GROMACS .gro file of C-alpha atoms in nm:
model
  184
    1UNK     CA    1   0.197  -0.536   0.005
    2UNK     CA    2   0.128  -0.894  -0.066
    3UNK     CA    3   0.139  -1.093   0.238
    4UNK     CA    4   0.438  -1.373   0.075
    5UNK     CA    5   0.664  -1.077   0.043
    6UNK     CA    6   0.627  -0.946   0.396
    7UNK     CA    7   0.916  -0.977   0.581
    8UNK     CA    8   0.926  -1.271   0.883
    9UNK     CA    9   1.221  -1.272   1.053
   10UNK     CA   10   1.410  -1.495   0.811
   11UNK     CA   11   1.617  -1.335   0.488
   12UNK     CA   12   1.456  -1.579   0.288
   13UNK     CA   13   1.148  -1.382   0.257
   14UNK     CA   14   1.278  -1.202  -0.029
   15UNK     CA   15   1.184  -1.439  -0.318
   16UNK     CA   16   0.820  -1.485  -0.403
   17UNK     CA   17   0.701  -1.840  -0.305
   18UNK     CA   18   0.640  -2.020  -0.633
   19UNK     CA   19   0.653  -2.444  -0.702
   20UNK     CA   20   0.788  -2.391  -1.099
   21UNK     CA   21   1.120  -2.492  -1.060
   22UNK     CA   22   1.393  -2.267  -1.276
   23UNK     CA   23   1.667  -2.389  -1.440
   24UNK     CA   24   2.035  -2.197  -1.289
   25UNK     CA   25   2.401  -2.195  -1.359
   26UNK     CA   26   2.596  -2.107  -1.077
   27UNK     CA   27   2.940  -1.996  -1.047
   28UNK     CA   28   3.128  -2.044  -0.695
   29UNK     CA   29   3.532  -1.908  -0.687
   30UNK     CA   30   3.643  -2.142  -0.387
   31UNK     CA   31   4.003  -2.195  -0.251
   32UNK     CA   32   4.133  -2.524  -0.437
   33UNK     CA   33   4.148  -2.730  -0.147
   34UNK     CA   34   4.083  -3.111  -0.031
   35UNK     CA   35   3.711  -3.195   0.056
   36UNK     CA   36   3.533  -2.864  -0.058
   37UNK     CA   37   3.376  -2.985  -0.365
   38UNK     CA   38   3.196  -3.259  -0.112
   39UNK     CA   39   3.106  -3.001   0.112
   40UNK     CA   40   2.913  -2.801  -0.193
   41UNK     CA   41   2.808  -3.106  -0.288
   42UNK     CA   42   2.626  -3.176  -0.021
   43UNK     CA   43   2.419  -2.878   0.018
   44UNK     CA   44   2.231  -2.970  -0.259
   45UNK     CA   45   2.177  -3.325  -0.190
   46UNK     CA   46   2.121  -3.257   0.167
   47UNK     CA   47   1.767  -3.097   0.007
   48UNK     CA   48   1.704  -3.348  -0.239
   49UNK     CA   49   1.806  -3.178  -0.580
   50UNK     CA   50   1.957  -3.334  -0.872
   51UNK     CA   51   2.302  -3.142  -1.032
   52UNK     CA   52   2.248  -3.148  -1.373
   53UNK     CA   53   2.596  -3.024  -1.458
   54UNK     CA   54   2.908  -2.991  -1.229
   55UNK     CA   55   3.204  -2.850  -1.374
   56UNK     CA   56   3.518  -2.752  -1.148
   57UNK     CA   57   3.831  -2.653  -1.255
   58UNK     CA   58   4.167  -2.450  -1.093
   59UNK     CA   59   4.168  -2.120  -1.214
   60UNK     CA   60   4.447  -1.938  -1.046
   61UNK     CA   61   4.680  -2.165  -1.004
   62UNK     CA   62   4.920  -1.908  -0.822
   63UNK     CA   63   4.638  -1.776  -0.587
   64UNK     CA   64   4.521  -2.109  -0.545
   65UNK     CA   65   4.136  -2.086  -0.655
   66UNK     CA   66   3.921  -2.320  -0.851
   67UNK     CA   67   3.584  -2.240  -1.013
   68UNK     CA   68   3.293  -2.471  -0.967
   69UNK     CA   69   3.025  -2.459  -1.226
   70UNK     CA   70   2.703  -2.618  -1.109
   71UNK     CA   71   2.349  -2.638  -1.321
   72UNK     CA   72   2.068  -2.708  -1.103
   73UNK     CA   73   1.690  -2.695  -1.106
   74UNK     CA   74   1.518  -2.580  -0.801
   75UNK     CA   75   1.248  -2.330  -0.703
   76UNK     CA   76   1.386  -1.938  -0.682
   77UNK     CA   77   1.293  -1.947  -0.284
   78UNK     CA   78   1.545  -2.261  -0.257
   79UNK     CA   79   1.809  -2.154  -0.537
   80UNK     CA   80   1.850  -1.804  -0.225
   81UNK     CA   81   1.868  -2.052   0.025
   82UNK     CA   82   2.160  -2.261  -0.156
   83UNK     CA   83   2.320  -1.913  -0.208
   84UNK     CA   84   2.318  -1.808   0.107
   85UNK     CA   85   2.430  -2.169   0.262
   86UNK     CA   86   2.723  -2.139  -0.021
   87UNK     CA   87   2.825  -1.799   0.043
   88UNK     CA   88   2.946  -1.915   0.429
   89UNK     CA   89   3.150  -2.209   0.341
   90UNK     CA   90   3.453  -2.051   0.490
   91UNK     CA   91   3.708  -2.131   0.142
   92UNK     CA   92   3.403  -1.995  -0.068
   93UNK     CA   93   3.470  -1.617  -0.204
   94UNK     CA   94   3.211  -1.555  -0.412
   95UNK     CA   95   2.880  -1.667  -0.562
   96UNK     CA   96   2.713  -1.569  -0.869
   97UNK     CA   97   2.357  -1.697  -1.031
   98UNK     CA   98   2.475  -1.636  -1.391
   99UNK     CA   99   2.117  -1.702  -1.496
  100UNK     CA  100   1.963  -1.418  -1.281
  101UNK     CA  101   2.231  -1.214  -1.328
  102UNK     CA  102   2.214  -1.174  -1.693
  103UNK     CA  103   2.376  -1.238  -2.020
  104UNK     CA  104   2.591  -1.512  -1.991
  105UNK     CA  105   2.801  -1.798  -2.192
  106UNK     CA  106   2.721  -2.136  -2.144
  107UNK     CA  107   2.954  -2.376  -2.356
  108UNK     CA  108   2.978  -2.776  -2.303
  109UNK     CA  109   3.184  -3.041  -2.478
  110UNK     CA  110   3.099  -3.360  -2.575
  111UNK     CA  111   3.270  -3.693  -2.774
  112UNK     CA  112   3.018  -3.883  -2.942
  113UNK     CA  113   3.087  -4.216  -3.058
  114UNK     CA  114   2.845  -4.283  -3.403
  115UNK     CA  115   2.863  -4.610  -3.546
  116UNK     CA  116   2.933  -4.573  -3.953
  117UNK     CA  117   2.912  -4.779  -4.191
  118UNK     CA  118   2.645  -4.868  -4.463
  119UNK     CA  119   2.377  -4.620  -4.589
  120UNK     CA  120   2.400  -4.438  -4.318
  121UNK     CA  121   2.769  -4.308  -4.282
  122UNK     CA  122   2.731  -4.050  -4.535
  123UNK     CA  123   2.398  -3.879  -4.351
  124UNK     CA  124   2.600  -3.953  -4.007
  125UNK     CA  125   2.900  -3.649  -4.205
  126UNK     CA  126   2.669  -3.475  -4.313
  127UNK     CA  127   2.485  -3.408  -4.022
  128UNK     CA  128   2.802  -3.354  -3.832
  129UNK     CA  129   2.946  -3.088  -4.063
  130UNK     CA  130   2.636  -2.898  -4.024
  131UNK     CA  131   2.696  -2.868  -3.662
  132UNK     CA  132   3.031  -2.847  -3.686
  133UNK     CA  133   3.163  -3.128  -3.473
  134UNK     CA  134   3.510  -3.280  -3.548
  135UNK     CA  135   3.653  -3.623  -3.584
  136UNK     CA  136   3.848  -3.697  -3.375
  137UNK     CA  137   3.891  -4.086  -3.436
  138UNK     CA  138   3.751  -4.227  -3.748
  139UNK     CA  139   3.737  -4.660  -3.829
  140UNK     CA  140   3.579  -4.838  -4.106
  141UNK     CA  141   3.283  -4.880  -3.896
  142UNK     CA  142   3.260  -4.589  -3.676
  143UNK     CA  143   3.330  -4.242  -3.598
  144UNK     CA  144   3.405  -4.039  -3.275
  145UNK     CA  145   3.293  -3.655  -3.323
  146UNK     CA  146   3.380  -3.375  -3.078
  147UNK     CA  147   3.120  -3.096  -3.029
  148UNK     CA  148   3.136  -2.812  -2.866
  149UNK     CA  149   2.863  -2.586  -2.781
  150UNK     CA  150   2.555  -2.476  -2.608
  151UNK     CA  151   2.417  -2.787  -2.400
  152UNK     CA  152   2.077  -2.767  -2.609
  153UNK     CA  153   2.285  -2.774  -2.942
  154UNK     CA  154   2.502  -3.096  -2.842
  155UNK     CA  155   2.103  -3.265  -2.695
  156UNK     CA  156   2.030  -3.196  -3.058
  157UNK     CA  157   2.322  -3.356  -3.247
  158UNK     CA  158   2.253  -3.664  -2.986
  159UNK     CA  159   1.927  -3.672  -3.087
  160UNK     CA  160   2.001  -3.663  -3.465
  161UNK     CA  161   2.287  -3.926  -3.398
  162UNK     CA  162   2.025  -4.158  -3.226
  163UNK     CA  163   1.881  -4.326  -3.561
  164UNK     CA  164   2.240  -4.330  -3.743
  165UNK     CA  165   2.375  -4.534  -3.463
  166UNK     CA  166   2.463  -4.359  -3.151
  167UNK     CA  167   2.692  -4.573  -2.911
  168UNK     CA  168   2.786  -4.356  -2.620
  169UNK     CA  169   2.829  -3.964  -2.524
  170UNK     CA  170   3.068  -3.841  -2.301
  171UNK     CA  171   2.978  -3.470  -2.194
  172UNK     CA  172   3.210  -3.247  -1.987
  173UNK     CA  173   2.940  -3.032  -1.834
  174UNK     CA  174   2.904  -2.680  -1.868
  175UNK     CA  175   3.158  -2.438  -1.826
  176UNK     CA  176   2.989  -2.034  -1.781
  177UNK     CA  177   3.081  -1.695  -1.803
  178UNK     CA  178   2.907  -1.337  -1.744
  179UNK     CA  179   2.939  -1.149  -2.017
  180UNK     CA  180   3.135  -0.785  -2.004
  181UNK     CA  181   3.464  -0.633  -1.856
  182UNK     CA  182   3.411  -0.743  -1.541
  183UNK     CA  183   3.566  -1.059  -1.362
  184UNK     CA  184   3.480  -1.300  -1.047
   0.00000   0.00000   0.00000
């Protein structure tokens, strides 16, 4: 057995030390009460990492539960140890690492504010019917789009925006689900 994996008194043992941080969407069901989200919070920037994407939102509002959301990157050996550290908040009742877990959704909105007038406003609806975004406000000399999608596909229509006059983004974060019949 290789000597990493061998167990050492800790239950931490059980992922294989690597330094390639992996990129993880985590869903925590948590009692919808005052000062929780702080206390997830700040396991994660107790160690130093960076939340890419926090999304929390009540659920069941007649059993009282919110879902948090959270896209971090972090090694595997520190993604357990935020699991673990989540799992005994007291108002937390469950934890899942969509990523490891399998096939998941990942969807994330955004409003994009494009500048459009001149040569470009044509290209600038073009583009965006091609991804399917909507306008949601529309002036002589600009448009607002709303896109909804996988986080790389909105990066993209930012991107594309970026030339044709991109003025601001406003994202909502990503909002996941495992796939199949069963729940939380």
């Amino acid at each position: 057995m290789n000597a990493h994996l061998l167990p050492t008194g800790s239950a931490y043992f059980i992922t294989k030390e690597t330094d390639a941080p992996e990129r993880h969407t985590l869903s925590v069901l948590v009692d919808n009460e005052p000062g929780l989200l702080a206390r997830v919070v700040g396991l994660f920037s107790a160690r130093g990492f960076n939340i890419e994407s926090l999304t929390v939102s009540e659920t069941e509002h007649d059993k009282g539960l919110s879902r948090i959301t959270v896209v971090v990157v972090a090694t595997p050996k520190v993604l357990v140890q935020i699991k673990l550290q989540l799992e005994r908040l007291v108002p937390v009742h469950k934890v899942h690492d969509l990523t490891a877990e399998g096939a998941s959704l990942e969807r994330e909105l955004a409003l994009i504010k494009v500048g459009g007038s001149g040569e470009h406003r044509a290209e600038t609806l073009r583009l965006a019917d091609a991804f399917r975004a909507n306008i949601v406000d529309a002036t002589t000399e600009s448009f607002v789009f709303e896109v909804t999608g996988k986080p790389s596909k909105i990066d993209s229509f930012i991107s594309l925006m970026v030339p044709l006059g991109l003025i601001e983004v406003v994202r909502t974060g990503v909002a996941a689900i495992s796939r199949g019949p069963e729940g939380m």
